[in-house]
Short mmCIF file of C-alpha atoms and ligand atoms in Angstrom, two decimals:
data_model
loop_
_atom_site.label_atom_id
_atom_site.label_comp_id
_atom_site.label_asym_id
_atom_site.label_seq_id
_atom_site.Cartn_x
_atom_site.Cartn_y
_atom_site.Cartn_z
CA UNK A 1 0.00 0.00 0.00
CA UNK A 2 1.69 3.55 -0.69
CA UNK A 3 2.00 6.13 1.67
CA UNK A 4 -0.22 8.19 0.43
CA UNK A 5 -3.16 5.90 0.50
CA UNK A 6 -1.91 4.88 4.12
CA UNK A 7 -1.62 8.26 5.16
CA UNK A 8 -5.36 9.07 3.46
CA UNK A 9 -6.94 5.84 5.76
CA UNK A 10 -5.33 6.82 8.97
CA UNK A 11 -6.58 10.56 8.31
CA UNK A 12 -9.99 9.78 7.28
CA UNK A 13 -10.06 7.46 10.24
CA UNK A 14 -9.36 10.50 12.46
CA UNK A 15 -11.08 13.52 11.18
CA UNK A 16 -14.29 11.57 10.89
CA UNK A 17 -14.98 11.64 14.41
CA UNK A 18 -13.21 15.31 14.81
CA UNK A 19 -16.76 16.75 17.05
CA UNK A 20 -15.50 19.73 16.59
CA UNK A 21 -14.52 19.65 12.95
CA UNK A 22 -17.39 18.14 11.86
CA UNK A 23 -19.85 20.56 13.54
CA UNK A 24 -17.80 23.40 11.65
CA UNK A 25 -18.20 22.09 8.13
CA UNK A 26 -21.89 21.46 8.88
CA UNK A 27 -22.24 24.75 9.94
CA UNK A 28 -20.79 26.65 6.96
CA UNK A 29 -22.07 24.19 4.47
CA UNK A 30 -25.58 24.02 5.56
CA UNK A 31 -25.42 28.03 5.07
CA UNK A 32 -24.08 27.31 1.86
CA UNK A 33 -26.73 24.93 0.96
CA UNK A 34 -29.24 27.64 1.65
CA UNK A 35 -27.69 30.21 -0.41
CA UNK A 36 -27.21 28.09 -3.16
CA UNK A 37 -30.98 27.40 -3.49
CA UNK A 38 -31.44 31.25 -2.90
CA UNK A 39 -29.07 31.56 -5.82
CA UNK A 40 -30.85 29.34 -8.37
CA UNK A 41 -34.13 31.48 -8.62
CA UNK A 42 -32.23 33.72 -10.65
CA UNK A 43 -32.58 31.22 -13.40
CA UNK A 44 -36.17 30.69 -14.88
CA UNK A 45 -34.97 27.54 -15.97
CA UNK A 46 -32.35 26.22 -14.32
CA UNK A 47 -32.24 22.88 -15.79
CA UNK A 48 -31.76 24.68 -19.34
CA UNK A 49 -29.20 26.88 -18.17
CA UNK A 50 -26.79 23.55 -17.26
CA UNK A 51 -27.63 21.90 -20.31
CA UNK A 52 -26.48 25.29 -22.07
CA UNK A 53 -23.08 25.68 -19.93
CA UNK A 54 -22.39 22.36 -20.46
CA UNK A 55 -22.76 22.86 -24.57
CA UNK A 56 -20.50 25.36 -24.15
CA UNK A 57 -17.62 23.82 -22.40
CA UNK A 58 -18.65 20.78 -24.90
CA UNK A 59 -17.82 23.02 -27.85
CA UNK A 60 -14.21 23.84 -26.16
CA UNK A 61 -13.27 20.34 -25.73
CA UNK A 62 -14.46 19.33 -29.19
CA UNK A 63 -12.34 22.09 -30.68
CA UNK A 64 -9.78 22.81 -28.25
CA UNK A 65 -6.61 23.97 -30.44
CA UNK A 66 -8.72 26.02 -32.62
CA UNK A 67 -9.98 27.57 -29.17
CA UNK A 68 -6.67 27.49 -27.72
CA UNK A 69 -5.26 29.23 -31.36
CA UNK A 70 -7.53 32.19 -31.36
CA UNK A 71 -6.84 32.97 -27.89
CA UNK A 72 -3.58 32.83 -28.02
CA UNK A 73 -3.88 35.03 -31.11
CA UNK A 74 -6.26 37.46 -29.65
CA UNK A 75 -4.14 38.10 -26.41
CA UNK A 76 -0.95 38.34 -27.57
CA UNK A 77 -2.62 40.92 -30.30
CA UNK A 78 -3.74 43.08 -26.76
CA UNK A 79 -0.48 43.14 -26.06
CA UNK A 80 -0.14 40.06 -23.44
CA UNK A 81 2.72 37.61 -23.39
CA UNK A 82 1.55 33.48 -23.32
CA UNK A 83 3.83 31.44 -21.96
CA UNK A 84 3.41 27.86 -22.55
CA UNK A 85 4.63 25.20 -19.46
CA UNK A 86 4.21 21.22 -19.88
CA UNK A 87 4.97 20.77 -16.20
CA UNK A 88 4.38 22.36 -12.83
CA UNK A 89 8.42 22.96 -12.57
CA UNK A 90 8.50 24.75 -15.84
CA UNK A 91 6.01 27.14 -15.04
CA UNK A 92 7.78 27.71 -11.32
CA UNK A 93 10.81 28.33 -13.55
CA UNK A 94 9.16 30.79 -15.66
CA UNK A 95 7.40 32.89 -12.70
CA UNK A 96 11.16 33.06 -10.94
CA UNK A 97 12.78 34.07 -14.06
CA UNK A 98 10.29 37.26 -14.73
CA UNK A 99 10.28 37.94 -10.65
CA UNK A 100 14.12 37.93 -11.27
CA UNK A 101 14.07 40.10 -14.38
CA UNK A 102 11.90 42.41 -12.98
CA UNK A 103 13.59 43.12 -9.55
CA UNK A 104 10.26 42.09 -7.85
CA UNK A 105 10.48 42.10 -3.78
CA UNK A 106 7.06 42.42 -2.76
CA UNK A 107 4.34 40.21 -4.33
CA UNK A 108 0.87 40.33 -3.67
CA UNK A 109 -1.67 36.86 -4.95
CA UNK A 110 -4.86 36.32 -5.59
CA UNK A 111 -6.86 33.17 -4.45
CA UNK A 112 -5.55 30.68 -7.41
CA UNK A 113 -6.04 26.75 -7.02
CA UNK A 114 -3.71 26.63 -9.88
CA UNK A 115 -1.43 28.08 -8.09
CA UNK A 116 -1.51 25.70 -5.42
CA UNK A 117 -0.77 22.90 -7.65
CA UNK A 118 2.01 24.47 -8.06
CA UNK A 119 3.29 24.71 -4.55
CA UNK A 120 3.99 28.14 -5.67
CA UNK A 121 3.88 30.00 -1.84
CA UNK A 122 6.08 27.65 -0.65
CA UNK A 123 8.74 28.16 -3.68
CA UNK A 124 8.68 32.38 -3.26
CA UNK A 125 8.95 32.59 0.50
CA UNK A 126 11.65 29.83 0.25
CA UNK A 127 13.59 32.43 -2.87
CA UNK A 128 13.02 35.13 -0.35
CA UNK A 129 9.93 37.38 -1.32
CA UNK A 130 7.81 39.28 0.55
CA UNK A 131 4.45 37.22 -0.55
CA UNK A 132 1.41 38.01 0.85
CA UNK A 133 -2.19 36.02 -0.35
CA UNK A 134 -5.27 38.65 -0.64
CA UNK A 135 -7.79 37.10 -0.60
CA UNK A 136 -9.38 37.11 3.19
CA UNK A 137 -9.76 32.95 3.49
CA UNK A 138 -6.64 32.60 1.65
CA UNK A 139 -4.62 35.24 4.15
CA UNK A 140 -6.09 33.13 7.09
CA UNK A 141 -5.08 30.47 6.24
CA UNK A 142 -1.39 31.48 4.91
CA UNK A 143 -0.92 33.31 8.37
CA UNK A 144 -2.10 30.42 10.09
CA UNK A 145 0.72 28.42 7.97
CA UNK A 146 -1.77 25.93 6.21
CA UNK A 147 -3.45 25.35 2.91
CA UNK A 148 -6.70 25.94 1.59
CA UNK A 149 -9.28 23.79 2.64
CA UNK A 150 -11.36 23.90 0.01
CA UNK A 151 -11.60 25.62 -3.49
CA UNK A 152 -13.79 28.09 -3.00
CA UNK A 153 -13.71 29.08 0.47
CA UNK A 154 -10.39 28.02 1.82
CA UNK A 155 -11.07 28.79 5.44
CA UNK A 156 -13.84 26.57 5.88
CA UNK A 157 -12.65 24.41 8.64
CA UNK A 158 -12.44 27.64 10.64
CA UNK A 159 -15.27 29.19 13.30
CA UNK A 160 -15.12 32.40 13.83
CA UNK A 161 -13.37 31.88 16.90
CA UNK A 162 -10.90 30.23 15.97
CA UNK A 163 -9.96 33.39 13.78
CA UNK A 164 -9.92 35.88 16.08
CA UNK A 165 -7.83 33.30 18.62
CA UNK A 166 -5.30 33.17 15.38
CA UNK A 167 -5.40 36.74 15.05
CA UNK A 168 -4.45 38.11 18.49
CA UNK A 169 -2.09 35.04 18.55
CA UNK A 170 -0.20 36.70 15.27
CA UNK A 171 -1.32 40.41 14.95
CA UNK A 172 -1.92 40.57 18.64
CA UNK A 173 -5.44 42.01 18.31
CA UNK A 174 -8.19 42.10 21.03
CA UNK A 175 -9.38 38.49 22.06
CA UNK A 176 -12.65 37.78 20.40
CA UNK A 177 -12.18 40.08 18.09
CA UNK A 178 -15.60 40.20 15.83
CA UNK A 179 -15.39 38.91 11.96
CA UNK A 180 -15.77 42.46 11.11
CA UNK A 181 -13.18 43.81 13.11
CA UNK A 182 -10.51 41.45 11.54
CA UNK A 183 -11.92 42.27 8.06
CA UNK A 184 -11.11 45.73 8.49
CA UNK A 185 -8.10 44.45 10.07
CA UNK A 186 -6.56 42.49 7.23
CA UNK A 187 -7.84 45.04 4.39
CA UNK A 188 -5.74 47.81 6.32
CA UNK A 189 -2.63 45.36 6.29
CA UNK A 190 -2.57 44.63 2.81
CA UNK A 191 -3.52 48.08 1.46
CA UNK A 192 -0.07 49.20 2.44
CA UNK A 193 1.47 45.90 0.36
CA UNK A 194 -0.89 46.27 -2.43
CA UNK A 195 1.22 49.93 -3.21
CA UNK A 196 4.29 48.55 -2.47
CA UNK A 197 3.76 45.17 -4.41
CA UNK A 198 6.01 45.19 -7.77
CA UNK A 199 4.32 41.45 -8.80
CA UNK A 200 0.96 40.64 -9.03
CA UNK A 201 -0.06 37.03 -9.66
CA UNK A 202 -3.78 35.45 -9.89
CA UNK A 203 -5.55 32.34 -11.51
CA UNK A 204 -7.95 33.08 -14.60
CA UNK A 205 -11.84 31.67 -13.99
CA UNK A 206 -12.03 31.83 -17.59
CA UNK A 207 -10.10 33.08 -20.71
CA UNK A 208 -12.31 34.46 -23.65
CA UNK A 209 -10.96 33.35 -26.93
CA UNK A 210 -12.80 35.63 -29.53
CA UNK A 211 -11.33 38.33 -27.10
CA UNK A 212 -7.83 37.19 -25.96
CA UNK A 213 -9.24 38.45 -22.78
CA UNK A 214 -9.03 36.48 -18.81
CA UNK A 215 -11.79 36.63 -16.74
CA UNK A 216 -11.30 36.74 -12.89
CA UNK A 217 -14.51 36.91 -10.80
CA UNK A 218 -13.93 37.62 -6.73
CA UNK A 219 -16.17 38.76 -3.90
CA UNK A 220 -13.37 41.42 -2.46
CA UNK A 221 -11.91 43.68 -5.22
CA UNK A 222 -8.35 41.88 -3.88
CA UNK A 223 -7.71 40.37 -7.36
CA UNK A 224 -9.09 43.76 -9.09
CA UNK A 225 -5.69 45.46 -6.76
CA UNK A 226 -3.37 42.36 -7.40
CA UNK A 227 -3.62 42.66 -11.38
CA UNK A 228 -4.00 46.47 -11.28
CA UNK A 229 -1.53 48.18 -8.62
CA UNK A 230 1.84 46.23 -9.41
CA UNK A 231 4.14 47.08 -13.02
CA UNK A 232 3.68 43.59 -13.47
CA UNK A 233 0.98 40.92 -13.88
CA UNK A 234 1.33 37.19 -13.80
CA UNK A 235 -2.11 34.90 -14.56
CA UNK A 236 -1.48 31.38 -14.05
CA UNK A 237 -4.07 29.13 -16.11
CA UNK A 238 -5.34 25.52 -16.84
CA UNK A 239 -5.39 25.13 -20.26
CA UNK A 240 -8.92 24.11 -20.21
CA UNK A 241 -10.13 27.38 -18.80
CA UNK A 242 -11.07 28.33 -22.20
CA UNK A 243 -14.82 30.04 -23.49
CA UNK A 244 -15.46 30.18 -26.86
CA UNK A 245 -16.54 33.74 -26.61
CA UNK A 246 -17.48 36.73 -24.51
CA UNK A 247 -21.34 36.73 -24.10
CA UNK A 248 -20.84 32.85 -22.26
CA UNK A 249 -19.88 34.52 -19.85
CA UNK A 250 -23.62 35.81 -19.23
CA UNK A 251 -24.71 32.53 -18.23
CA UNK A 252 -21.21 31.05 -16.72
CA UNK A 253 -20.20 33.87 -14.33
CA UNK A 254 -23.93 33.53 -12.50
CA UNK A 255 -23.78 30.22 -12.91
CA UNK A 256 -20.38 29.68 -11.23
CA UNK A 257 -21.57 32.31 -8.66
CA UNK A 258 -24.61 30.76 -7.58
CA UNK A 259 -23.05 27.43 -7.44
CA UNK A 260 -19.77 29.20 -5.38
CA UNK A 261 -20.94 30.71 -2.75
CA UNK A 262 -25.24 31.40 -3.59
CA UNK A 263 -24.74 34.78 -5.08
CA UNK A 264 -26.54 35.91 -8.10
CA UNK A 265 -23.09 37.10 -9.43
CA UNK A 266 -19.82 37.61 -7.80
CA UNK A 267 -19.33 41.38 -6.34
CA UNK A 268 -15.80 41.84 -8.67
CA UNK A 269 -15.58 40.51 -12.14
CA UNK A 270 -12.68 41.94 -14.21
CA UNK A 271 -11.27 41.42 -18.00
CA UNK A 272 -7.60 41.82 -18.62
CA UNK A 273 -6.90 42.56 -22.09
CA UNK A 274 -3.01 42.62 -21.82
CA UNK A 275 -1.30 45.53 -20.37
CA UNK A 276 -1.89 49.31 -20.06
CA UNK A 277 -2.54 50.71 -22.97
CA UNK A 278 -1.41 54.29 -23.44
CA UNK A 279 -4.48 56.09 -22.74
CA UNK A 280 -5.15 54.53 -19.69
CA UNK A 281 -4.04 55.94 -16.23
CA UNK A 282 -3.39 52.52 -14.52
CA UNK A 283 -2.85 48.52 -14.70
CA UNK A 284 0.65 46.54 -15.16
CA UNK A 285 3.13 47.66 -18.04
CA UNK A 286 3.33 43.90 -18.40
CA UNK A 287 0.81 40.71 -18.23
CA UNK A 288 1.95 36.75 -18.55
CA UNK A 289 -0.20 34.34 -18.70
CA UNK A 290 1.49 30.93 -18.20
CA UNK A 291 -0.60 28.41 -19.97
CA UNK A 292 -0.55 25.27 -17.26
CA UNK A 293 -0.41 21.84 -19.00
CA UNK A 294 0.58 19.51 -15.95
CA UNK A 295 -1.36 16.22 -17.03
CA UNK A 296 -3.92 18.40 -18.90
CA UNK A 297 -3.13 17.05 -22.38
CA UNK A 298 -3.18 13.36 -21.59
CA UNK A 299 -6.20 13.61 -19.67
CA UNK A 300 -7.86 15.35 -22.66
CA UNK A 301 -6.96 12.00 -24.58
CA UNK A 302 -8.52 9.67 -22.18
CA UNK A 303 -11.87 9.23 -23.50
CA UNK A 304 -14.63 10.24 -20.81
CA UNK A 305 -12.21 11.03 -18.45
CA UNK A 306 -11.39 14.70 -20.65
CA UNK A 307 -15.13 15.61 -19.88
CA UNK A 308 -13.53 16.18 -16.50
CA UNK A 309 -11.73 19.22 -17.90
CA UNK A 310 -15.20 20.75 -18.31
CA UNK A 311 -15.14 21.83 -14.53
CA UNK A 312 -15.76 25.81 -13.36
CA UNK A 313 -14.43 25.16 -10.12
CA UNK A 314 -17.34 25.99 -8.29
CA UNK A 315 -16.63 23.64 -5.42
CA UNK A 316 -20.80 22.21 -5.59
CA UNK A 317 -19.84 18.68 -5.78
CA UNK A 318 -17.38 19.38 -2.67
CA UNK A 319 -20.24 20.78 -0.67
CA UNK A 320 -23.12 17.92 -0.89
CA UNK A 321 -20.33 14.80 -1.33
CA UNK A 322 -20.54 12.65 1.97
CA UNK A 323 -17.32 11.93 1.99
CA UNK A 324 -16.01 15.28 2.10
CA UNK A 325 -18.18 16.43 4.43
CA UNK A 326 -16.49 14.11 6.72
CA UNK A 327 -13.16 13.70 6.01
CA UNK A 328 -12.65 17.16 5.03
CA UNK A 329 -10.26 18.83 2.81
CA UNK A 330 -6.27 18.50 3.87
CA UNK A 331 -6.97 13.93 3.64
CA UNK A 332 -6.49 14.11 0.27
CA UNK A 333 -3.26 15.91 0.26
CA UNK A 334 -4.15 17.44 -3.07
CA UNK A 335 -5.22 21.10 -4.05
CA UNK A 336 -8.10 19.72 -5.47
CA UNK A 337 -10.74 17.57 -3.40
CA UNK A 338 -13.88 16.06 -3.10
CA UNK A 339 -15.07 14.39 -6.18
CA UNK A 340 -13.71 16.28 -8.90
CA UNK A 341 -10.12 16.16 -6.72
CA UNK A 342 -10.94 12.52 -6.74
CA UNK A 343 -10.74 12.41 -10.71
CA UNK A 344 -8.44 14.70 -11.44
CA UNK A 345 -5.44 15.01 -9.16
CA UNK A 346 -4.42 10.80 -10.07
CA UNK A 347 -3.91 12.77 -13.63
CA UNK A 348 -2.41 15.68 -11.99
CA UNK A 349 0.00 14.44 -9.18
CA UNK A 350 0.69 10.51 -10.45
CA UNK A 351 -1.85 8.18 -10.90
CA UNK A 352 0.38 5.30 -9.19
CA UNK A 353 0.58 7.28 -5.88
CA UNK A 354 -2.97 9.37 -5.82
CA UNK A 355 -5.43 6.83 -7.36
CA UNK A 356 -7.06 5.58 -4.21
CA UNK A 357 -8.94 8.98 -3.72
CA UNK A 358 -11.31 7.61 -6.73
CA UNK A 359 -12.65 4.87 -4.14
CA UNK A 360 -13.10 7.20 -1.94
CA UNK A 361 -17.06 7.70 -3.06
CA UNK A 362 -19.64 6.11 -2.12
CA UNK A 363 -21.40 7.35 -5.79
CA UNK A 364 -24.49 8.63 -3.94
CA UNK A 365 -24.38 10.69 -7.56
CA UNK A 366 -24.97 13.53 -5.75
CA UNK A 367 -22.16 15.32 -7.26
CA UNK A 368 -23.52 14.57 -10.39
CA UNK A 369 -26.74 16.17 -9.39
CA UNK A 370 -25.35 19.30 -8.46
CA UNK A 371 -22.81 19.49 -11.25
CA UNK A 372 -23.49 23.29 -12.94
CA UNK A 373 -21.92 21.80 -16.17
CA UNK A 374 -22.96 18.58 -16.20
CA UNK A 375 -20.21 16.83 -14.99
CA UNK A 376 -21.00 12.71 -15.27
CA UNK A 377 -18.96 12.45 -11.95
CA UNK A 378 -19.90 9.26 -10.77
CA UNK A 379 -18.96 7.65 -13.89
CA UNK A 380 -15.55 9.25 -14.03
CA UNK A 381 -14.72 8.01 -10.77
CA UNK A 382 -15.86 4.83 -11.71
CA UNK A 383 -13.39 4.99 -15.14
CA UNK A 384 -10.69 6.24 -13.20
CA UNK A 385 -11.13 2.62 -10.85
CA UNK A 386 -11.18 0.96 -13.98
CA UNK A 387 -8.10 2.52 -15.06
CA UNK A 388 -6.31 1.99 -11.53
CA UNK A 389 -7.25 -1.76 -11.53
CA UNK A 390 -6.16 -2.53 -15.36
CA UNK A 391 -2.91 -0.34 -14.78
CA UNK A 392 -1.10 0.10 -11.55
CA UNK A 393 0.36 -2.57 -8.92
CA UNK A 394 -2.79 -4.20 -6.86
CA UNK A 395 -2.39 -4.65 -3.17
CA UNK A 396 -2.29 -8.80 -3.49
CA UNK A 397 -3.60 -9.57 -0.28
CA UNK A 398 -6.44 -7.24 -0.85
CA UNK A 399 -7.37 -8.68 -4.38
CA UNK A 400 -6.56 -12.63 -2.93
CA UNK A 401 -9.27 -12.07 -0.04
CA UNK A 402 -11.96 -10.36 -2.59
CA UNK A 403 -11.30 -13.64 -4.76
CA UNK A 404 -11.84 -15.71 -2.18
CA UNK A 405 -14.89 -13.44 -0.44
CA UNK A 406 -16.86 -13.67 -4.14
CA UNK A 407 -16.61 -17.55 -4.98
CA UNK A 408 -17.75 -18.08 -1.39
CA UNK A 409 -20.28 -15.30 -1.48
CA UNK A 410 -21.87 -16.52 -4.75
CA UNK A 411 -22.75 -20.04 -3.83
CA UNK A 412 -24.86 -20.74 -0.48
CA UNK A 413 -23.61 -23.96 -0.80
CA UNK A 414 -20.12 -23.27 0.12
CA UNK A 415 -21.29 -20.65 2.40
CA UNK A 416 -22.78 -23.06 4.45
CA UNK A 417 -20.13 -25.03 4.85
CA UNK A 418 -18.54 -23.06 7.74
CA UNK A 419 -20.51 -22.89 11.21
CA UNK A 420 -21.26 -18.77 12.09
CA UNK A 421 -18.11 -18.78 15.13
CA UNK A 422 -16.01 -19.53 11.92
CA UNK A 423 -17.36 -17.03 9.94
CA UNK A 424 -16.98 -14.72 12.44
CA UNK A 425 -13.34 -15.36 13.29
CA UNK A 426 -12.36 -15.14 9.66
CA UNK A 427 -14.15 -12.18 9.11
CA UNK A 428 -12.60 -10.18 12.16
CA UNK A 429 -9.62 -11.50 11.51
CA UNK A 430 -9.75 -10.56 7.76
CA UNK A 431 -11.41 -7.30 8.24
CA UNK A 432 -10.25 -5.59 11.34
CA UNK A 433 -7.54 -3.49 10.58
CA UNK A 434 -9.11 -2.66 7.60
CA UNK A 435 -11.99 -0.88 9.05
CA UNK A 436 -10.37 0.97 11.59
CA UNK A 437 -10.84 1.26 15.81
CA UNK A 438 -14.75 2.90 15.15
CA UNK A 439 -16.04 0.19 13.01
CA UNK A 440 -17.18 -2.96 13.31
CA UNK A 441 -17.89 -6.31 11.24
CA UNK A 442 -21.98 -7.09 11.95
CA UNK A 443 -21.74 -10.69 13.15
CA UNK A 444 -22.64 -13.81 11.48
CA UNK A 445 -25.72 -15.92 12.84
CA UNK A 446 -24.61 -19.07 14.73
CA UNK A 447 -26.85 -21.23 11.72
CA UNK A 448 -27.63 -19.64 8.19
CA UNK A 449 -31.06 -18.76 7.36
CA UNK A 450 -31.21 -21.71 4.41
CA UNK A 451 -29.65 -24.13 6.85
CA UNK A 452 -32.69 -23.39 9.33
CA UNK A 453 -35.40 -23.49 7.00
CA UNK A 454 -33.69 -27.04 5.71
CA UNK A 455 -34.00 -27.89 9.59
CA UNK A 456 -37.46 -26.91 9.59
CA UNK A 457 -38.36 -28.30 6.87
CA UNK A 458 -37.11 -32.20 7.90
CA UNK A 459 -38.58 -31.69 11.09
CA UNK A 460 -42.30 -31.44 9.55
S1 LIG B 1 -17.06 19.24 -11.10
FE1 LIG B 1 -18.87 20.49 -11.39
S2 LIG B 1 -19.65 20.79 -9.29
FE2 LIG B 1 -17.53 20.06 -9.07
S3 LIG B 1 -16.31 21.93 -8.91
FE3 LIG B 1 -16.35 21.35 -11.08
S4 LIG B 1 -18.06 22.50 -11.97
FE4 LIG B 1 -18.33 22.54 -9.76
#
């Protein structure tokens, strides 16, 4: 068994029966939940409006390098510089070579999973910069020296106490300090960085190919500062973020709002065109975009598995999934979680060490349900098994006990060989470890069902 999968078991094991973590993510999800529905009378016909979003990202993946071609075109045309990077290294190379070029000290982010896949904080505090996240869940959580929880709101597993406890712990503010005291605490902070930042970097929710335009959609105006205030911008993109064209995005930024966070539309939504053109007063003299392939391309070959690269990121399939709810988002070591995590990351991080997430489901279809694009979840987790069975190394004494377990299991014959204490002995032994201290194996009867009716039956 690999570490990872080890370490996932032992985790899952734990944080399940975390009281206090658990009553956290039910609190802020069940506020989500409401929101969401809130969100969706917006629509008149809601159904419609997923089969539409889900034509659209359709249309990308059916014609991706024309897509890809006329952004490209289009934004280098505005005046913005595409850099293209097969690996997460290469595009860590690429942001440290402009930071270098451009004498950058101070950098100020804004909330990017991409960027996270990356490891990217970790790489500019270790090079020395002055790097400071933006957004307010991501700055928790940086200050409190973790990751983001969760795509969308990335200080989820936090109460409001345990904020402000953070917060006089670091910043040595008043104890209990309310949520809008350390609001007003953190946008003072970082108003002083934002003027002194020479770097900006963000993520891209979408980039607009009959445009050559990115879209970035936010709640706090952070990313608006991060790609306006600095000389120099850095977006850091999937390749599969790509729209077809600019009037999508009247149905996917409410969509990916009201699936985010319950909002009819996000308070900040920006288009970057390239840099500052020469009647304009402000915005970067330059703007990268670093074009993120990591995995991207082979999963776009794997048939039904590429309909994964349909996903806004809207974090609605992390929200309702069971297993999420419980285990939370650090178990799965990954940026991404829940069940789109559970499909992608094998593809993104190595599909020998990560593909035990996809059994991690209990395919509820839930996520399915909820999917804004019409994401066939279930069935990719169940293609990514497939995959994991047919191509990496099998834990033997796992697949030898399932062999055994199904020719017994299929014939009552054989099953009723063994007396019940038997059963039960092999099961417990067989099974114990394997479903942890909290869990239990329901006990065989001393004599089967059939064998009793048989007994009945001679006695008459
Ligand atoms: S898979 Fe669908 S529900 Fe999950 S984050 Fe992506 S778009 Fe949202």
């Amino acid at each position: 068994m690999s570490r990872r999968k080890k370490y996932f078991i032992k985790e899952s094991a734990k944080i399940s029966f975390d009281l206090k973590h658990r009553k956290t993510i039910r609190f802020n999800i069940g506020r989500y939940l409401t929101a969401v529905e809130r969100g969706k009378t917006q629509f008149a016909k809601y159904q419609e409006a997923r089969e539409i979003a889900n034509g659209i990202k359709n249309e990308v993946l059916s014609n991706f390098s024309d897509t890809l071609n006329q952004f490209e075109k289009n934004f280098t045309a505005n005046g913005g510089q595409i850099i293209y990077a097969a690996t997460k290294e290469e595009a860590v190379t690429e942001i440290l070579k402009i930071a270098k070029a451009e004498k950058v000290k101070t950098i100020v982010k804004s909330k990017s999973i991409t960027t996270e896949e990356l490891r990217l904080n970790e790489v500019l505090e270790e090079e020395g910069y002055k790097n400071y996240e933006t957004d307010l869940g991501e700055f928790i959580v940086q200050v409190a020296g973790e990751k983001p929880y969760h795509i969308v709101t990335p200080a989820m597993h936090k109460s409001k106490e345990d904020i402000a406890e953070l917060f006089t712990e670091k910043f040595d503010t008043p104890e209990n300090s309310s949520p809008e005291y350390i609001t007003n605490f953190v946008r003072e902070f970082l108003r002083k960085e934002f003027q002194q930042a020479d770097l900006g970097i963000s993520g891209a929710n979408f980039l607009v190919a009959d445009k050559g335009a990115i879209s970035i959609t936010e709640n706090e105006g952070n990313a608006l500062l991060s790609t306006s205030f600095p000389k120099v911008h850095i977006a850091i993109a999937g390749i599969e973020k790509l729209l077809p064209r600019m009037t999508d995005l009247g149905l996917l930024l409410p969509l990916l709002a009201t699936n985010g966070t319950g909002q009819l539309i996000s308070a900040y939504n920006t288009m970057i065109f390239g840099p500052r053109r020469n009647d304009e007063m402000d915005g970067p003299e330059k703007v990268f975009l670093i074009l993120l392939d990591n995995g991207r391309t082979e999963l776009y070959n794997k048939k039904y598995l590429n309909l994964s690269l349909a996903c806004i990121r809207c974090g609605a399939c992390l929200n309702v999934c069971p297993i999420y709810q419980n285990i939370g988002g650090y178990t799965y070591e990954t940026p991404y979680t829940g069940p789109i995590g559970s499909i992608i990351s094998p593809h993104y991080e190595g599909f020998e060490e990560f593909n035990h997430l996809s059994f991690a489901s209990t395919l509820c279809g839930k996520c399915a349900e909820v999917c804004p694009v019409k994401i066939p979840l279930t069935d990719l987790l169940l293609y990514n098994r497939d995959l994991a069975v047919r191509t990496t190394k099998t834990d033997k004494a796992w697949d030898i006990g399932i062999n055994m377990m199904t020719n017994y299991l299929l014939s009552r014959e054989k099953l009723d060989r063994f007396s019940g204490s038997f059963k039960n002995i092999f099961a417990q032994s067989l099974l114990k470890n394997r479903l942890g201290k909290k869990k239990s194996f329901p006990r065989f009867a001393k004599r089967s069902f059939s064998s009793s009716v048989k007994r009945k039956e001679n006695v008459k």
